[in-house]
Short mmCIF file of C-alpha atoms and ligand atoms in Angstrom, two decimals:
data_model
loop_
_atom_site.label_atom_id
_atom_site.label_comp_id
_atom_site.label_asym_id
_atom_site.label_seq_id
_atom_site.Cartn_x
_atom_site.Cartn_y
_atom_site.Cartn_z
CA UNK D 1 32.08 -39.40 -36.60
CA UNK D 2 31.78 -43.16 -37.01
CA UNK D 3 28.51 -44.64 -38.26
CA UNK D 4 27.73 -45.76 -34.72
CA UNK D 5 28.29 -42.23 -33.42
CA UNK D 6 26.00 -40.76 -36.07
CA UNK D 7 23.09 -43.00 -35.11
CA UNK D 8 23.77 -42.45 -31.41
CA UNK D 9 23.81 -38.67 -32.01
CA UNK D 10 20.32 -39.00 -33.49
CA UNK D 11 19.18 -41.05 -30.50
CA UNK D 12 20.54 -38.33 -28.17
CA UNK D 13 18.69 -35.66 -30.10
CA UNK D 14 15.46 -37.64 -29.67
CA UNK D 15 16.19 -38.17 -25.97
CA UNK D 16 16.57 -34.43 -25.38
CA UNK D 17 12.94 -33.87 -26.39
CA UNK D 18 11.83 -35.27 -23.03
CA UNK D 19 13.41 -32.42 -21.07
CA UNK D 20 10.94 -31.06 -18.52
CA UNK D 21 8.56 -34.03 -18.90
CA UNK D 22 10.27 -37.23 -17.74
CA UNK D 23 11.89 -36.39 -14.43
CA UNK D 24 12.81 -38.13 -12.15
CA UNK D 25 13.46 -40.55 -15.03
CA UNK D 26 16.39 -40.07 -17.42
CA UNK D 27 16.16 -38.67 -20.94
CA UNK D 28 16.39 -41.67 -23.25
CA UNK D 29 16.28 -41.96 -27.05
CA UNK D 30 16.38 -44.98 -29.34
CA UNK D 31 16.83 -45.62 -33.07
CA UNK D 32 16.52 -48.94 -34.87
CA UNK D 33 18.67 -49.40 -37.97
CA UNK D 34 18.39 -51.97 -40.76
CA UNK D 35 20.61 -52.04 -43.84
CA UNK D 36 22.06 -48.68 -42.87
CA UNK D 37 18.64 -46.98 -42.63
CA UNK D 38 16.62 -45.88 -39.64
CA UNK D 39 13.38 -47.91 -39.50
CA UNK D 40 12.14 -46.78 -36.10
CA UNK D 41 12.70 -43.91 -33.69
CA UNK D 42 11.45 -43.26 -30.18
CA UNK D 43 12.12 -41.47 -26.95
CA UNK D 44 10.87 -41.49 -23.40
CA UNK D 45 8.21 -38.79 -23.61
CA UNK D 46 6.59 -38.65 -20.23
CA UNK D 47 7.24 -39.91 -16.72
CA UNK D 48 5.33 -43.14 -16.10
CA UNK D 49 4.78 -43.73 -19.82
CA UNK D 50 6.54 -46.03 -22.33
CA UNK D 51 10.33 -46.17 -22.42
CA UNK D 52 12.31 -45.13 -25.50
CA UNK D 53 12.88 -48.68 -26.76
CA UNK D 54 9.15 -49.48 -26.71
CA UNK D 55 8.31 -46.33 -28.65
CA UNK D 56 11.02 -47.04 -31.25
CA UNK D 57 9.78 -50.62 -31.72
CA UNK D 58 6.21 -49.32 -32.17
CA UNK D 59 7.47 -46.75 -34.67
CA UNK D 60 8.76 -49.52 -36.99
CA UNK D 61 5.12 -50.55 -37.56
CA UNK D 62 6.18 -54.20 -37.61
CA UNK D 63 8.15 -55.54 -34.67
CA UNK D 64 9.48 -58.49 -36.69
CA UNK D 65 11.73 -55.96 -38.47
CA UNK D 66 13.63 -55.49 -35.20
CA UNK D 67 15.00 -59.04 -35.41
CA UNK D 68 18.51 -58.84 -36.87
CA UNK D 69 18.61 -55.01 -36.69
CA UNK D 70 21.06 -52.70 -34.93
CA UNK D 71 19.33 -50.95 -32.05
CA UNK D 72 20.83 -47.77 -30.58
CA UNK D 73 19.79 -46.60 -27.16
CA UNK D 74 21.30 -43.74 -25.13
CA UNK D 75 21.05 -45.65 -21.82
CA UNK D 76 21.40 -49.30 -20.85
CA UNK D 77 17.96 -50.92 -21.38
CA UNK D 78 16.16 -51.44 -18.08
CA UNK D 79 16.02 -54.84 -16.43
CA UNK D 80 13.36 -54.14 -13.82
CA UNK D 81 9.59 -53.93 -13.74
CA UNK D 82 8.85 -50.36 -12.74
CA UNK D 83 5.94 -48.43 -14.19
CA UNK D 84 6.53 -50.45 -17.37
CA UNK D 85 7.92 -53.97 -18.05
CA UNK D 86 11.71 -54.44 -18.58
CA UNK D 87 12.97 -53.18 -21.95
CA UNK D 88 15.77 -55.77 -21.89
CA UNK D 89 13.12 -58.54 -21.96
CA UNK D 90 11.46 -56.95 -24.97
CA UNK D 91 14.78 -56.87 -26.81
CA UNK D 92 15.60 -60.46 -25.84
CA UNK D 93 12.28 -61.48 -27.39
CA UNK D 94 12.76 -59.43 -30.57
CA UNK D 95 16.46 -60.33 -30.97
CA UNK D 96 18.20 -57.40 -32.64
CA UNK D 97 21.64 -58.43 -33.94
CA UNK D 98 23.37 -55.80 -31.87
CA UNK D 99 22.48 -53.25 -29.20
CA UNK D 100 24.63 -50.11 -29.09
CA UNK D 101 24.51 -48.21 -25.78
CA UNK D 102 26.00 -44.89 -24.65
CA UNK D 103 26.45 -45.88 -20.99
CA UNK D 104 25.23 -48.13 -18.20
CA UNK D 105 22.31 -47.10 -16.03
CA UNK D 106 23.42 -46.02 -12.52
CA UNK D 107 20.01 -47.08 -11.16
CA UNK D 108 20.89 -50.02 -8.85
CA UNK D 109 17.78 -51.86 -10.11
CA UNK D 110 19.27 -51.89 -13.60
CA UNK D 111 23.03 -51.26 -13.50
CA UNK D 112 24.72 -53.99 -15.55
CA UNK D 113 21.68 -56.27 -15.35
CA UNK D 114 20.14 -54.94 -18.58
CA UNK D 115 23.35 -55.61 -20.50
CA UNK D 116 23.63 -59.03 -18.80
CA UNK D 117 20.19 -60.07 -20.05
CA UNK D 118 21.12 -59.10 -23.61
CA UNK D 119 24.50 -60.85 -23.72
CA UNK D 120 23.04 -63.97 -22.04
CA UNK D 121 20.57 -64.12 -24.93
CA UNK D 122 23.41 -63.97 -27.46
CA UNK D 123 22.82 -60.35 -28.49
CA UNK D 124 26.03 -58.43 -29.21
CA UNK D 125 26.37 -55.31 -27.03
CA UNK D 126 28.56 -52.32 -27.80
CA UNK D 127 28.69 -49.97 -24.81
CA UNK D 128 30.31 -46.51 -24.56
CA UNK D 129 29.37 -44.82 -27.85
CA UNK D 130 29.13 -41.01 -27.31
CA UNK D 131 29.27 -41.72 -23.59
CA UNK D 132 30.39 -38.20 -22.54
CA UNK D 133 27.63 -36.57 -24.58
CA UNK D 134 25.01 -38.91 -23.13
CA UNK D 135 26.24 -38.38 -19.56
CA UNK D 136 26.12 -34.66 -20.20
CA UNK D 137 22.54 -34.83 -21.47
CA UNK D 138 21.53 -36.81 -18.37
CA UNK D 139 23.57 -34.74 -15.92
CA UNK D 140 20.49 -34.08 -13.79
CA UNK D 141 19.52 -37.77 -13.53
CA UNK D 142 23.13 -38.83 -12.87
CA UNK D 143 23.67 -36.25 -10.10
CA UNK D 144 20.37 -37.28 -8.51
CA UNK D 145 21.15 -41.02 -8.69
CA UNK D 146 24.78 -40.91 -7.59
CA UNK D 147 24.81 -38.03 -5.05
CA UNK D 148 21.22 -38.28 -3.80
CA UNK D 149 20.61 -34.60 -4.31
CA UNK D 150 19.06 -32.56 -7.12
CA UNK D 151 21.17 -31.04 -9.89
CA UNK D 152 21.61 -27.38 -8.99
CA UNK D 153 21.62 -24.49 -11.43
CA UNK D 154 22.39 -21.01 -10.05
CA UNK D 155 21.07 -18.04 -11.97
CA UNK D 156 21.46 -14.34 -11.48
CA UNK D 157 21.64 -11.07 -13.39
CA UNK D 158 24.36 -8.55 -12.57
CA UNK D 159 25.27 -5.06 -13.71
CA UNK D 160 28.58 -4.26 -15.38
CA UNK D 161 29.83 -3.18 -11.92
CA UNK D 162 28.89 -6.63 -10.54
CA UNK D 163 25.87 -5.65 -8.47
CA UNK D 164 22.67 -7.68 -8.39
CA UNK D 165 20.43 -5.12 -6.66
CA UNK D 166 20.36 -1.45 -5.76
CA UNK D 167 20.99 -0.30 -2.18
CA UNK D 168 17.21 -0.42 -1.51
CA UNK D 169 17.32 -4.09 -2.73
CA UNK D 170 15.44 -3.19 -5.92
CA UNK D 171 16.70 -5.73 -8.46
CA UNK D 172 14.41 -5.25 -11.43
CA UNK D 173 15.58 -3.97 -14.79
CA UNK D 174 19.08 -5.43 -14.84
CA UNK D 175 18.57 -7.90 -17.69
CA UNK D 176 16.39 -7.39 -20.77
CA UNK D 177 13.13 -8.95 -21.97
CA UNK D 178 14.82 -11.70 -24.02
CA UNK D 179 16.83 -12.79 -21.00
CA UNK D 180 13.66 -12.90 -18.91
CA UNK D 181 11.90 -15.10 -21.48
CA UNK D 182 14.91 -17.43 -21.42
CA UNK D 183 14.64 -17.69 -17.64
CA UNK D 184 11.00 -18.71 -18.01
CA UNK D 185 12.05 -21.40 -20.45
CA UNK D 186 14.63 -22.63 -17.94
CA UNK D 187 11.96 -22.80 -15.24
CA UNK D 188 9.88 -25.06 -17.48
CA UNK D 189 12.91 -27.34 -17.91
CA UNK D 190 13.68 -27.89 -14.21
CA UNK D 191 11.66 -29.55 -11.47
CA UNK D 192 11.89 -26.71 -8.98
CA UNK D 193 12.83 -23.05 -8.57
CA UNK D 194 14.22 -21.76 -5.27
CA UNK D 195 14.63 -18.36 -3.61
CA UNK D 196 15.61 -17.12 -0.15
CA UNK D 197 13.57 -15.12 2.36
CA UNK D 198 14.80 -11.68 1.36
CA UNK D 199 14.11 -12.19 -2.33
CA UNK D 200 10.65 -13.57 -1.54
CA UNK D 201 9.85 -10.44 0.49
CA UNK D 202 11.51 -7.72 -1.61
CA UNK D 203 10.69 -9.00 -5.11
CA UNK D 204 7.41 -10.80 -4.29
CA UNK D 205 8.08 -13.10 -7.27
CA UNK D 206 5.56 -15.53 -8.82
CA UNK D 207 8.31 -17.90 -10.02
CA UNK D 208 5.97 -19.33 -12.66
CA UNK D 209 6.36 -19.88 -16.40
CA UNK D 210 4.62 -17.01 -18.19
CA UNK D 211 6.89 -15.76 -20.98
CA UNK D 212 7.32 -19.30 -22.35
CA UNK D 213 5.09 -22.36 -22.71
CA UNK D 214 5.64 -25.25 -20.33
CA UNK D 215 4.71 -26.53 -16.93
CA UNK D 216 5.41 -24.62 -13.73
CA UNK D 217 8.21 -25.94 -11.53
CA UNK D 218 7.61 -26.57 -7.82
CA UNK D 219 8.36 -23.33 -5.95
CA UNK D 220 10.72 -23.52 -3.01
CA UNK D 221 11.36 -20.78 -0.51
CA UNK D 222 13.77 -20.84 2.40
CA UNK D 223 12.07 -19.08 5.31
CA UNK D 224 13.80 -20.38 8.43
CA UNK D 225 11.77 -18.39 10.97
CA UNK D 226 8.51 -18.12 9.01
CA UNK D 227 8.79 -14.40 8.49
CA UNK D 228 7.09 -14.28 5.10
CA UNK D 229 3.90 -12.20 5.05
CA UNK D 230 0.85 -14.23 3.97
CA UNK D 231 -0.04 -11.95 1.03
CA UNK D 232 3.03 -12.93 -1.01
CA UNK D 233 2.44 -14.53 -4.42
CA UNK D 234 4.60 -17.46 -3.33
CA UNK D 235 2.08 -18.38 -0.63
CA UNK D 236 -1.03 -18.07 -2.83
CA UNK D 237 -1.39 -21.85 -3.26
CA UNK D 238 -1.64 -21.50 -7.06
CA UNK D 239 1.41 -23.72 -7.64
CA UNK D 240 2.87 -26.45 -5.45
CA UNK D 241 5.19 -24.62 -3.03
CA UNK D 242 7.51 -25.84 -0.27
CA UNK D 243 8.51 -23.53 2.58
CA UNK D 244 11.60 -24.84 4.37
CA UNK D 245 11.81 -23.63 7.96
CA UNK D 246 13.00 -24.64 11.44
CA UNK D 247 9.67 -24.16 13.26
CA UNK D 248 6.71 -25.97 11.82
CA UNK D 249 5.63 -28.93 9.66
CA UNK D 250 2.30 -28.75 7.89
CA UNK D 251 0.96 -29.96 4.55
CA UNK D 252 -1.98 -28.13 2.99
CA UNK D 253 -2.75 -29.23 -0.57
CA UNK D 254 -0.41 -26.96 -2.56
CA UNK D 255 1.48 -25.41 0.32
CA UNK D 256 3.94 -27.53 2.26
CA UNK D 257 5.71 -26.25 5.35
CA UNK D 258 8.68 -28.52 5.95
CA UNK D 259 10.55 -28.29 9.23
CA UNK D 260 14.30 -28.98 9.19
CA UNK D 261 16.96 -28.90 11.94
CA UNK D 262 18.99 -25.71 12.11
CA UNK D 263 22.22 -27.67 11.80
CA UNK D 264 23.22 -28.50 8.27
CA UNK D 265 20.04 -26.85 6.98
CA UNK D 266 21.08 -26.88 3.32
CA UNK D 267 22.11 -30.55 3.21
CA UNK D 268 18.85 -31.50 4.87
CA UNK D 269 16.91 -29.39 2.40
CA UNK D 270 18.63 -31.16 -0.52
CA UNK D 271 17.99 -34.55 1.08
CA UNK D 272 14.31 -33.71 1.46
CA UNK D 273 14.09 -32.65 -2.20
CA UNK D 274 15.68 -35.97 -3.16
CA UNK D 275 13.05 -37.85 -1.15
CA UNK D 276 10.38 -35.87 -2.99
CA UNK D 277 11.85 -36.93 -6.36
CA UNK D 278 12.87 -33.40 -7.30
CA UNK D 279 15.74 -33.99 -9.70
CA UNK D 280 16.80 -30.43 -10.48
CA UNK D 281 16.53 -26.97 -8.98
CA UNK D 282 17.19 -23.55 -10.42
CA UNK D 283 18.24 -21.13 -7.68
CA UNK D 284 17.17 -17.58 -8.52
CA UNK D 285 18.56 -15.65 -5.59
CA UNK D 286 19.25 -13.63 -3.71
CA UNK D 287 22.94 -13.06 -3.15
CA UNK D 288 22.96 -14.61 0.35
CA UNK D 289 21.14 -17.78 -0.73
CA UNK D 290 23.24 -18.19 -3.88
CA UNK D 291 26.43 -17.75 -1.87
CA UNK D 292 25.36 -20.51 0.54
CA UNK D 293 25.05 -22.97 -2.33
CA UNK D 294 28.43 -21.88 -3.69
CA UNK D 295 30.25 -22.02 -0.34
CA UNK D 296 28.90 -25.47 0.50
CA UNK D 297 29.93 -26.79 -2.94
CA UNK D 298 26.34 -27.67 -3.79
CA UNK D 299 26.07 -26.35 -7.32
CA UNK D 300 26.51 -27.72 -10.84
CA UNK D 301 26.04 -24.75 -13.19
CA UNK D 302 25.85 -20.98 -12.86
CA UNK D 303 24.10 -19.00 -15.58
CA UNK D 304 24.98 -15.34 -15.21
CA UNK D 305 23.49 -12.47 -17.18
CA UNK D 306 25.52 -9.30 -17.31
CA UNK D 307 24.02 -6.07 -18.56
CA UNK D 308 25.88 -2.99 -19.75
CA UNK D 309 24.23 -0.78 -17.12
CA UNK D 310 25.80 0.17 -13.80
CA UNK D 311 24.24 0.90 -10.39
CA UNK D 312 27.30 2.40 -8.67
CA UNK D 313 26.19 1.19 -5.25
CA UNK D 314 24.20 -1.84 -4.15
CA UNK D 315 24.33 -5.54 -3.34
CA UNK D 316 27.41 -7.38 -4.61
CA UNK D 317 26.99 -10.36 -6.92
CA UNK D 318 27.91 -13.76 -5.43
CA UNK D 319 31.58 -14.77 -5.46
CA UNK D 320 32.04 -17.80 -7.65
CA UNK D 321 35.05 -20.09 -7.94
CA UNK D 322 34.76 -22.06 -11.15
CA UNK D 323 35.46 -22.12 -14.85
CA UNK D 324 33.64 -20.30 -17.60
CA UNK D 325 32.67 -22.81 -20.29
CA UNK D 326 30.37 -20.86 -22.59
CA UNK D 327 28.96 -17.44 -23.36
CA UNK D 328 26.34 -15.93 -25.63
CA UNK D 329 24.73 -12.61 -26.41
CA UNK D 330 21.04 -12.46 -25.36
CA UNK D 331 19.59 -9.18 -26.58
CA UNK D 332 21.73 -6.52 -24.92
CA UNK D 333 22.95 -8.89 -22.19
CA UNK D 334 25.97 -11.18 -22.05
CA UNK D 335 25.09 -14.64 -20.73
CA UNK D 336 27.94 -16.74 -19.38
CA UNK D 337 27.91 -20.32 -18.17
CA UNK D 338 30.17 -21.39 -15.30
CA UNK D 339 30.77 -24.81 -13.80
CA UNK D 340 32.78 -25.94 -10.75
CA UNK D 341 36.50 -26.53 -11.33
CA UNK D 342 36.12 -30.33 -10.98
CA UNK D 343 33.34 -30.49 -13.60
CA UNK D 344 33.62 -32.86 -16.57
CA UNK D 345 32.01 -30.32 -18.90
CA UNK D 346 35.21 -30.12 -21.00
CA UNK D 347 34.61 -33.71 -22.17
CA UNK D 348 31.65 -32.59 -24.25
CA UNK D 349 32.64 -31.51 -27.73
CA UNK D 350 30.43 -28.83 -29.13
C1 AOF L 1 15.13 -47.52 -20.43
N1 AOF L 1 14.51 -46.71 -21.34
O1 AOF L 1 13.40 -44.89 -21.88
C2 AOF L 1 14.04 -45.13 -19.64
C3 AOF L 1 14.73 -45.95 -18.71
O2 AOF L 1 9.43 -46.28 -13.44
P1 AOF L 1 9.87 -46.72 -14.79
O3 AOF L 1 9.36 -48.07 -15.20
O4 AOF L 1 9.60 -45.68 -15.87
O5 AOF L 1 11.47 -46.92 -14.71
C4 AOF L 1 12.30 -45.85 -14.45
C5 AOF L 1 13.75 -46.29 -14.47
O6 AOF L 1 14.03 -46.95 -15.73
C6 AOF L 1 14.73 -45.12 -14.40
O7 AOF L 1 15.13 -44.86 -13.08
C7 AOF L 1 15.90 -45.65 -15.23
O8 AOF L 1 16.73 -46.50 -14.47
C8 AOF L 1 15.21 -46.44 -16.32
N2 AOF L 1 14.83 -45.55 -17.42
N3 AOF L 1 15.27 -47.10 -19.16
O9 AOF L 1 15.58 -48.62 -20.79
C9 AOF L 1 13.96 -45.56 -21.01
N4 AOF L 1 13.43 -43.96 -19.26
ZN1 ZN L 2 13.04 -49.53 -20.05
#
């Protein structure tokens, strides 16, 4: 690794700490270097709060130290006044010698304009350091910005004979307790968790974060014809929940019924989530719902647990076309990570 890559790697590590707290903003980290030493570090910690650059400048304890320094930031500094003033203006005022960036910001309010402000002020800009790693870290934000839909993670647990439920649709006890805790962690990392009608009825899931600490994601259930019985946990109003259907629109504090056209239901659903600033969704079943995401090409990652047990008969696991990019042992289960064939995952060195 070059010196620039080492400092950028640190900035990326800082950026990753915002996962689950900054959406729909990107994960951004920043380090300020003087005479080869880090004198300030910061990251974007919470949506609506200070950007990474501001926190790193504050961390130096004396902003005059920033003048003449090398400042590393994982994303092009912003040029717009949003919830906070433009970071590019702050840097123009403080005049670091050089600003090292991983990649430009796809946000049309910023894209190229942040770098423009810096170079116009005579600050040297080096763009593209650890770009693949930074794009990977911000894959949710980038998908959301460029394709106007949330980043979609599919998750299921299957038996060794590739079944995800018994014949009576009972799907409990496939994966172990460690795998279940990991799923709760994943829920805390994403903006929303989605299930289909049959899963909502047969499993009566809570879809909350209980075996991990973190905030609950928005719950989403597809219930085209409003067949869900009112006593289900999903309709208890305890957590913000959206019921997508073709019949009725109604918004009661925590329970939103959103009516969509029957045609192109899934694309409309994703468009609606985009309008609601939901940047990522973890789809937890069942087989029919998962398969719809796969067949329409609307998925970015599949996280599949496989246990050693067999059911013999039951509901087949979804059929995935993609490439396996990683695997790990979680308790007694094998977890594998799949991405679509066209994914750029291979660019990330591990
Ligand atoms: C940066 N550093 O740490 C972040 C940036 O609503 P705001 O004011 O928080 O602005 C959000 C936009 O700013 C977001 O869409 C992205 O373009 C940029 N995020 N930029 O220089 C940061 N979080
Ligand atoms: Zn900013």
